[in-house]
Short mmCIF file of N, CA and C in Angstrom, two decimals:
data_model
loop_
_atom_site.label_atom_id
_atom_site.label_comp_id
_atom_site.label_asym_id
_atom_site.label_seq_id
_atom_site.Cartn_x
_atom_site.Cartn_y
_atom_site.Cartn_z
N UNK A 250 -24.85 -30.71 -47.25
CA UNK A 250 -25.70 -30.78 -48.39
C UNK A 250 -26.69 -31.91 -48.22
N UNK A 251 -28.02 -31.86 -48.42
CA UNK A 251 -28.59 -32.48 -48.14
C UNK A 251 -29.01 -33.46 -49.56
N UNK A 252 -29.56 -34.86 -49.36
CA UNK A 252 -30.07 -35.25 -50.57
C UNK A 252 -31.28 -35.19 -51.19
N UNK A 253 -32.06 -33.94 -51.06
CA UNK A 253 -33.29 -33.56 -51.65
C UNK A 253 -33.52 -33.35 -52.98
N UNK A 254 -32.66 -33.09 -54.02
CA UNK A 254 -32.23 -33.10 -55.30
C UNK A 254 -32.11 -34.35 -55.94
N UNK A 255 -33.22 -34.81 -56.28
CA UNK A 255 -32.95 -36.24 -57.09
C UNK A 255 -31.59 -35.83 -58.41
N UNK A 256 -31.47 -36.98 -58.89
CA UNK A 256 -30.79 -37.12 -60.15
C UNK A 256 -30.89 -36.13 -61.24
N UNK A 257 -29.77 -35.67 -61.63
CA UNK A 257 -30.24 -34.30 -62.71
C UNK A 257 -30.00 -35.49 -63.80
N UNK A 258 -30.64 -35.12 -64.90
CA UNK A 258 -30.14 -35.87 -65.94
C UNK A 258 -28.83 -34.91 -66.93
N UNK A 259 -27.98 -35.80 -67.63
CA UNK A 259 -26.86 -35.40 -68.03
C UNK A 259 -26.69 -34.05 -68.66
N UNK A 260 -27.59 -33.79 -69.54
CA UNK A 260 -28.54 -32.68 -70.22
C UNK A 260 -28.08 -31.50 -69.28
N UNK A 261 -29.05 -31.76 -68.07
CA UNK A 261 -29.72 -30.35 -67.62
C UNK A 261 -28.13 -30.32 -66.39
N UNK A 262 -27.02 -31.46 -66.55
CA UNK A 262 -26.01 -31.07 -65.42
C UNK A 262 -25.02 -30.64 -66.15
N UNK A 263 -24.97 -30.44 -67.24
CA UNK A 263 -24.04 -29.84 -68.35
C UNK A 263 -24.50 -28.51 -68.19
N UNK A 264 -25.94 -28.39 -68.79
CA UNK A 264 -26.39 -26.66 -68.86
C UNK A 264 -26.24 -25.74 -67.53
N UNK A 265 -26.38 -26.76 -66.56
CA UNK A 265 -25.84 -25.98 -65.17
C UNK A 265 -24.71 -25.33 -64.79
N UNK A 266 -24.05 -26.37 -65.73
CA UNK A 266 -22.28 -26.14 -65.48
C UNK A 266 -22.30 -24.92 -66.48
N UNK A 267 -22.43 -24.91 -67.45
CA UNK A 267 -22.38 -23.97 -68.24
C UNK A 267 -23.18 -22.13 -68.12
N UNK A 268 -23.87 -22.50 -66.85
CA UNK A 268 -24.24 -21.09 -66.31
C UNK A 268 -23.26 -20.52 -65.33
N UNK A 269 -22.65 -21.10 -65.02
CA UNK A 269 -22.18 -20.60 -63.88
C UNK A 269 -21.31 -19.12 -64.52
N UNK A 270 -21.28 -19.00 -65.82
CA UNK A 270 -20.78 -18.40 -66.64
C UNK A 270 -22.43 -17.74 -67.26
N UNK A 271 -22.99 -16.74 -67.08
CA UNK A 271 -24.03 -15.99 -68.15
C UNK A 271 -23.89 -16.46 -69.71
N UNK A 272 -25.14 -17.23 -70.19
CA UNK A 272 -24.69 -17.38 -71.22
C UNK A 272 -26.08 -17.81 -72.19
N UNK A 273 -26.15 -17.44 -73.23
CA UNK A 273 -27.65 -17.45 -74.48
C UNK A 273 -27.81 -18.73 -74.42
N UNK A 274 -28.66 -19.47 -75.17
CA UNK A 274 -28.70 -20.52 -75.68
C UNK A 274 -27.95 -21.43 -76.65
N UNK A 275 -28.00 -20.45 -77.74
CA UNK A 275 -26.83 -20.83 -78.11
C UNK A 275 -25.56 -21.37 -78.22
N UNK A 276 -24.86 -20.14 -77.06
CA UNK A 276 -23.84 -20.32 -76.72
C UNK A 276 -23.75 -21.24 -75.86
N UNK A 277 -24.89 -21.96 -74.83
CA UNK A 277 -24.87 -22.87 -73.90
C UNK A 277 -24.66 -24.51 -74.65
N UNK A 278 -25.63 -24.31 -75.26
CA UNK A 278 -25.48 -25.52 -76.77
C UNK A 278 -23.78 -25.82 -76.75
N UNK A 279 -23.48 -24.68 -77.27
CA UNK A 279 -21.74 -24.95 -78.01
C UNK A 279 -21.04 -25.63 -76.63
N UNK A 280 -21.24 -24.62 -75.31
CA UNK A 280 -20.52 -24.97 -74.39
C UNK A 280 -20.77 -26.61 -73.95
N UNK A 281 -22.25 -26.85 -73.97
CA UNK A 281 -21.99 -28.64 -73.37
C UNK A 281 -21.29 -29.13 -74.64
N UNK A 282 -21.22 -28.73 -75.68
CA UNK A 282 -20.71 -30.07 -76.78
C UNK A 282 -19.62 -29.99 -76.98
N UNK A 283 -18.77 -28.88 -76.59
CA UNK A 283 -17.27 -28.91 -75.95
C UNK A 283 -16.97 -29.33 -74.74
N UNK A 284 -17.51 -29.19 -73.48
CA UNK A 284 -17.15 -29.86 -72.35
C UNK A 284 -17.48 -31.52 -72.34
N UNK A 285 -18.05 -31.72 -73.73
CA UNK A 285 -18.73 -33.47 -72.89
C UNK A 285 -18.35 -33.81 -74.60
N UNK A 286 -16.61 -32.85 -75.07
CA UNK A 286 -15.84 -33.67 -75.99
C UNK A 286 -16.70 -34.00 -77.36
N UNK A 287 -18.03 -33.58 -77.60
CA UNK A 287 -18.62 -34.02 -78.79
C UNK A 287 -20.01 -34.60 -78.30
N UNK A 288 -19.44 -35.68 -77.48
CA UNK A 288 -20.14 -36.71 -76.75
C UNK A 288 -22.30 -36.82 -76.76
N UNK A 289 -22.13 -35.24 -76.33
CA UNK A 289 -23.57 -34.71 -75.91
C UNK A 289 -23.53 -33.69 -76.76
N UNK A 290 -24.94 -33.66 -77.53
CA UNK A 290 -25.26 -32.61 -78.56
C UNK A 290 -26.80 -31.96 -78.21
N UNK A 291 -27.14 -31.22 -77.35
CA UNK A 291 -28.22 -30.98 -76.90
C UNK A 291 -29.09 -30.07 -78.38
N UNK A 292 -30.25 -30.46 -78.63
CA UNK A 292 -31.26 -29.94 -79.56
C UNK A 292 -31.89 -28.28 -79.15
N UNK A 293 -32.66 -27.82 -80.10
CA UNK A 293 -32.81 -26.12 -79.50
C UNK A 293 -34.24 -26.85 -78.87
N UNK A 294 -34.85 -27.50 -79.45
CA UNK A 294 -36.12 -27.92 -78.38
C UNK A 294 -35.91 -28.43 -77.23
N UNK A 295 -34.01 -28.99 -76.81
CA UNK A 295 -34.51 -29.83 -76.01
C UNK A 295 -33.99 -28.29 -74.57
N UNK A 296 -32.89 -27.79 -75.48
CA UNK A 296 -32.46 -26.15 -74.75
C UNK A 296 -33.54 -25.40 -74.31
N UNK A 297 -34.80 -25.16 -74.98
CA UNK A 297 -35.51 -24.34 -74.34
C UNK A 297 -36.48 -24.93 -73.52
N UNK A 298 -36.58 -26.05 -73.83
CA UNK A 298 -37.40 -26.76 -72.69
C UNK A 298 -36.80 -27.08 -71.19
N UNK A 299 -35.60 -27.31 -71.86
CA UNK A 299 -34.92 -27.52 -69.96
C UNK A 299 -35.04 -25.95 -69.59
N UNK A 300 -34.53 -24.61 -70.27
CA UNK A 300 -34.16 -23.76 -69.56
C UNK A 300 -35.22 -23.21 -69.17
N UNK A 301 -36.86 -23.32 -69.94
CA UNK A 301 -37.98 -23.09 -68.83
C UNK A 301 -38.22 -23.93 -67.71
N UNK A 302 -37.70 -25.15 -68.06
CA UNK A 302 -38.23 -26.02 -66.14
C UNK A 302 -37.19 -25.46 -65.39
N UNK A 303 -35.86 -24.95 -65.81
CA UNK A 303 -34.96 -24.79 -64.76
C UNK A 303 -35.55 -23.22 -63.93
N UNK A 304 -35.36 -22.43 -64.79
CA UNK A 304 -36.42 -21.56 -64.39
C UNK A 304 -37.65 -21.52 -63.64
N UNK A 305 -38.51 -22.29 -63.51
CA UNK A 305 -39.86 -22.79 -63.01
C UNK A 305 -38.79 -23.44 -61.48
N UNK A 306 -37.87 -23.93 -61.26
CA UNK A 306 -37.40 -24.60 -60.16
C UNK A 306 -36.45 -23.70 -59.67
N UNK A 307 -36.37 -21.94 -60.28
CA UNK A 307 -35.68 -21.22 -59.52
C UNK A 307 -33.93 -21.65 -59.76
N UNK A 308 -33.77 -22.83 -60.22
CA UNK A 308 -32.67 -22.76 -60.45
C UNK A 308 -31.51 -22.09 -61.45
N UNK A 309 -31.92 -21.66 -62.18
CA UNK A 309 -31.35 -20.38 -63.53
C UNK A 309 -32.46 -19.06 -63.09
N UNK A 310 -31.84 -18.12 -63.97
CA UNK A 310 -32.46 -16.69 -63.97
C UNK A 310 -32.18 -16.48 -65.59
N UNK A 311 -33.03 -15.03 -65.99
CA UNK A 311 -32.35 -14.62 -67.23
C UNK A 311 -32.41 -13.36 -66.93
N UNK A 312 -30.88 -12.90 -67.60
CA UNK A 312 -30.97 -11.37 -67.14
C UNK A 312 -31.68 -10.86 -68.21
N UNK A 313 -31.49 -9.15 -67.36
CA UNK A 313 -32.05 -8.09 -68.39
C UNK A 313 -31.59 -7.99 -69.63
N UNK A 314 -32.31 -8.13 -71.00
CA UNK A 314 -31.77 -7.93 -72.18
C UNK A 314 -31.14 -6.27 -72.19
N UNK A 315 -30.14 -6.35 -72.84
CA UNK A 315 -29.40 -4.86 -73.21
C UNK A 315 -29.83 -4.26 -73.99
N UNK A 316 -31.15 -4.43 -74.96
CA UNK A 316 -31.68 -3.34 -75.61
C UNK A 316 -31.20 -3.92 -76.84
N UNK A 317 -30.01 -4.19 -77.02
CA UNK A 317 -29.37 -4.37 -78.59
C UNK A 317 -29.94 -5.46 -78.94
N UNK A 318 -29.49 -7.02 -78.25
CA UNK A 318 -29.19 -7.56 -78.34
C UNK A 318 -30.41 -8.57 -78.28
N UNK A 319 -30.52 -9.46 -79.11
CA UNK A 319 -32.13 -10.00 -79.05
C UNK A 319 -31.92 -11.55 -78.08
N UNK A 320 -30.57 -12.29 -77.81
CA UNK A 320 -30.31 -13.18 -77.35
C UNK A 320 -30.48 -13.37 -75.96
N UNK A 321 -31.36 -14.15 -75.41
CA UNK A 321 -31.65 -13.73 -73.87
C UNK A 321 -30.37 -14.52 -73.04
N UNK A 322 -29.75 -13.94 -72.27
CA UNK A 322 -28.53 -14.63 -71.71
C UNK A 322 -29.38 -15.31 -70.15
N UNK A 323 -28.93 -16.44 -69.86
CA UNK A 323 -29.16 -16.77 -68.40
C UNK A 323 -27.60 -17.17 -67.32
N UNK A 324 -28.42 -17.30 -66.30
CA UNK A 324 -27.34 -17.86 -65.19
C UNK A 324 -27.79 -18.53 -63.99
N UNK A 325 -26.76 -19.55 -63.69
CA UNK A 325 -27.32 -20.09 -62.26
C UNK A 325 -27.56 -19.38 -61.00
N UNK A 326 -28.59 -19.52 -60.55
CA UNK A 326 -28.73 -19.08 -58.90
C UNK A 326 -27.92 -19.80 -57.94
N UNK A 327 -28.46 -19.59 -56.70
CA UNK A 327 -27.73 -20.09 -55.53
C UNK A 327 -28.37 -21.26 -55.62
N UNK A 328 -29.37 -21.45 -55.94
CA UNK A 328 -30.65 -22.63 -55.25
C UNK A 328 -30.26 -24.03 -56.67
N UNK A 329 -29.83 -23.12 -58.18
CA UNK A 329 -28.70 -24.39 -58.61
C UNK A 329 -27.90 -24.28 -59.03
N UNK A 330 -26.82 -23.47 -58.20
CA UNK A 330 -25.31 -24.52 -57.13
C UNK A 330 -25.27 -25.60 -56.60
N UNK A 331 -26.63 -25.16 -55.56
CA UNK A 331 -26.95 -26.16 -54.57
C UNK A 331 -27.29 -27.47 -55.23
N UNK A 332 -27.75 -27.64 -56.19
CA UNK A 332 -28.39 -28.85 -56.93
C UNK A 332 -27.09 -29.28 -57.79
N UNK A 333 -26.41 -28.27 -58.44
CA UNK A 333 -24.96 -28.99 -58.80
C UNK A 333 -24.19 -29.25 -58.08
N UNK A 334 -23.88 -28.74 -57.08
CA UNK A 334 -22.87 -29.64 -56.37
C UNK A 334 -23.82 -31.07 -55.33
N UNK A 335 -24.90 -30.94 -55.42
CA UNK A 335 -25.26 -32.01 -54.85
C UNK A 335 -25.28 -33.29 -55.38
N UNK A 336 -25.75 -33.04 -56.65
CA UNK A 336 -24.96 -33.79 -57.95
C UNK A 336 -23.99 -34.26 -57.95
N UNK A 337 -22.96 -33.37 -57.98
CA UNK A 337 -21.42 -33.59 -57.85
C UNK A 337 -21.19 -34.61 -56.90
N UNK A 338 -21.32 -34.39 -55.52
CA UNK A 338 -21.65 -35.43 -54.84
C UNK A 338 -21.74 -36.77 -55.05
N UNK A 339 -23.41 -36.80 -55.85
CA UNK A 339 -23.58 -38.02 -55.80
C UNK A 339 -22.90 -38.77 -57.32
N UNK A 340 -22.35 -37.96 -57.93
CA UNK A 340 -21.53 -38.56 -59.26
C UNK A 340 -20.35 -39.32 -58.37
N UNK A 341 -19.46 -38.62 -57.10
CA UNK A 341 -18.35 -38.65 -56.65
C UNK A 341 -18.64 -40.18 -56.41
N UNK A 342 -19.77 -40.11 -55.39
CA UNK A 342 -20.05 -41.56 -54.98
C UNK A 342 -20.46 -42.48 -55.96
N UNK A 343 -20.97 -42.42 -56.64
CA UNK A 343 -21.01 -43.41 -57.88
C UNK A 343 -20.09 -44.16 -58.43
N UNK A 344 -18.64 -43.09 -58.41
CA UNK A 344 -17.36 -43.18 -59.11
C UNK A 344 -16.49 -44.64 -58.41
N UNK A 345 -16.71 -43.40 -56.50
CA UNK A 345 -16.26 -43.94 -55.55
C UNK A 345 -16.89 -45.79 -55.44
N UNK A 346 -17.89 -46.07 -55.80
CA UNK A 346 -18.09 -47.34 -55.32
C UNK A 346 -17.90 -48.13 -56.53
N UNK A 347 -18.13 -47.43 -57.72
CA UNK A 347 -17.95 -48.58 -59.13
C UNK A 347 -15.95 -49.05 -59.03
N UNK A 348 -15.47 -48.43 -58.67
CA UNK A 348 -14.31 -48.67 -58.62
C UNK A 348 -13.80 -49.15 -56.88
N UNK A 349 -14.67 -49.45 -56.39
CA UNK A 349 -14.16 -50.14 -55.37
C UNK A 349 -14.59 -51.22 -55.45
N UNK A 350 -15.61 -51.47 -56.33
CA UNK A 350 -15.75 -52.91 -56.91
C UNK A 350 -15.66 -53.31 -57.54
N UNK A 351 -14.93 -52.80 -58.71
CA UNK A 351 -14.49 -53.21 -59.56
C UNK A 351 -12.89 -53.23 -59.72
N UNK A 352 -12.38 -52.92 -58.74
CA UNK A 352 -11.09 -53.38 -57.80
C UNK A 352 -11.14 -53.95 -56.77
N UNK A 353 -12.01 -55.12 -56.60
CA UNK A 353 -11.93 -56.04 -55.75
C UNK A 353 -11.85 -55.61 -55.05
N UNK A 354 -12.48 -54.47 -54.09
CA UNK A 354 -12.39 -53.72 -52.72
C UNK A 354 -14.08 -54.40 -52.03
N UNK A 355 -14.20 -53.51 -51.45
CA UNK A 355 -15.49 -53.15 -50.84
C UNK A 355 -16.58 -53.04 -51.85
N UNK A 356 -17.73 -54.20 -50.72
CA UNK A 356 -19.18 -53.79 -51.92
C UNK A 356 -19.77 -53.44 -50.75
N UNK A 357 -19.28 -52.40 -50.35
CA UNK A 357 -20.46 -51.47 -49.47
C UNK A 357 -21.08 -52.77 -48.23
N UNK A 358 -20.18 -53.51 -47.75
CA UNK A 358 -20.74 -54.33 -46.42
C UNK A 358 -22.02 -55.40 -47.41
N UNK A 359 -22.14 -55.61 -48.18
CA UNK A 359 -23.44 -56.42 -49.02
C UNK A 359 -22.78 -57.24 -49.44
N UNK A 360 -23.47 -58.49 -48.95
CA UNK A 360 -22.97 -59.76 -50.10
C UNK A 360 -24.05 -59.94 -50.94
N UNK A 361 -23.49 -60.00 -52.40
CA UNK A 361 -24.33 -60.18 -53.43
C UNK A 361 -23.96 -61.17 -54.56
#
């Protein structure tokens, strides 16, 4: 995995997670504010604005509406997987070094 994917912000790495599953707006809403415990309450302006840039970056799709149903459902592509788990990644390492210094381990070879 390469590091070409800057920083997602918290927002748009929740709504990612939450495609990996097809899912409206709506329902994407509900899903980050259950996975992030309350914590994160994403707005409908701030929902449709990420899910057109994600779109514009190829990273979500929206499927075909069913005729009935007026709720447009989306989902992640391959291209962001790739950006969530690169993410993932760099959360791991984040984790990995705040707690190696903050257990008196290793500061990454730097004296500071």
């Amino acid at each position: 995995m390469g590091n070409s994917v800057t920083a997602l912000t918290e927002a748009v790495y929740y709504i990612l997670l939450s495609l990996v599953r097809p899912r409206h707006g709506y329902a994407i809403m509900q899903h980050v504010e259950a996975m992030s415990r309350g914590r994160l309450r994403i707005s409908a302006g701030t929902m449709y604005g990420a899910l057109s840039g994600l779109i514009d970056k190829g990273w979500i799709e929206p499927l075909e509406c069913d005729g009935e149903s007026r709720k447009k459902e989306y989902r992640i592509t391959a291209a962001g997987r790739e950006a969530l788990a690169c993410e993932l990644e760099r959360l791991r390492e984040l984790v990995e070094n705040g707690a190696a210094v903050l257990d008196g381990g290793d500061h990454g070879g730097q004296n500071m």
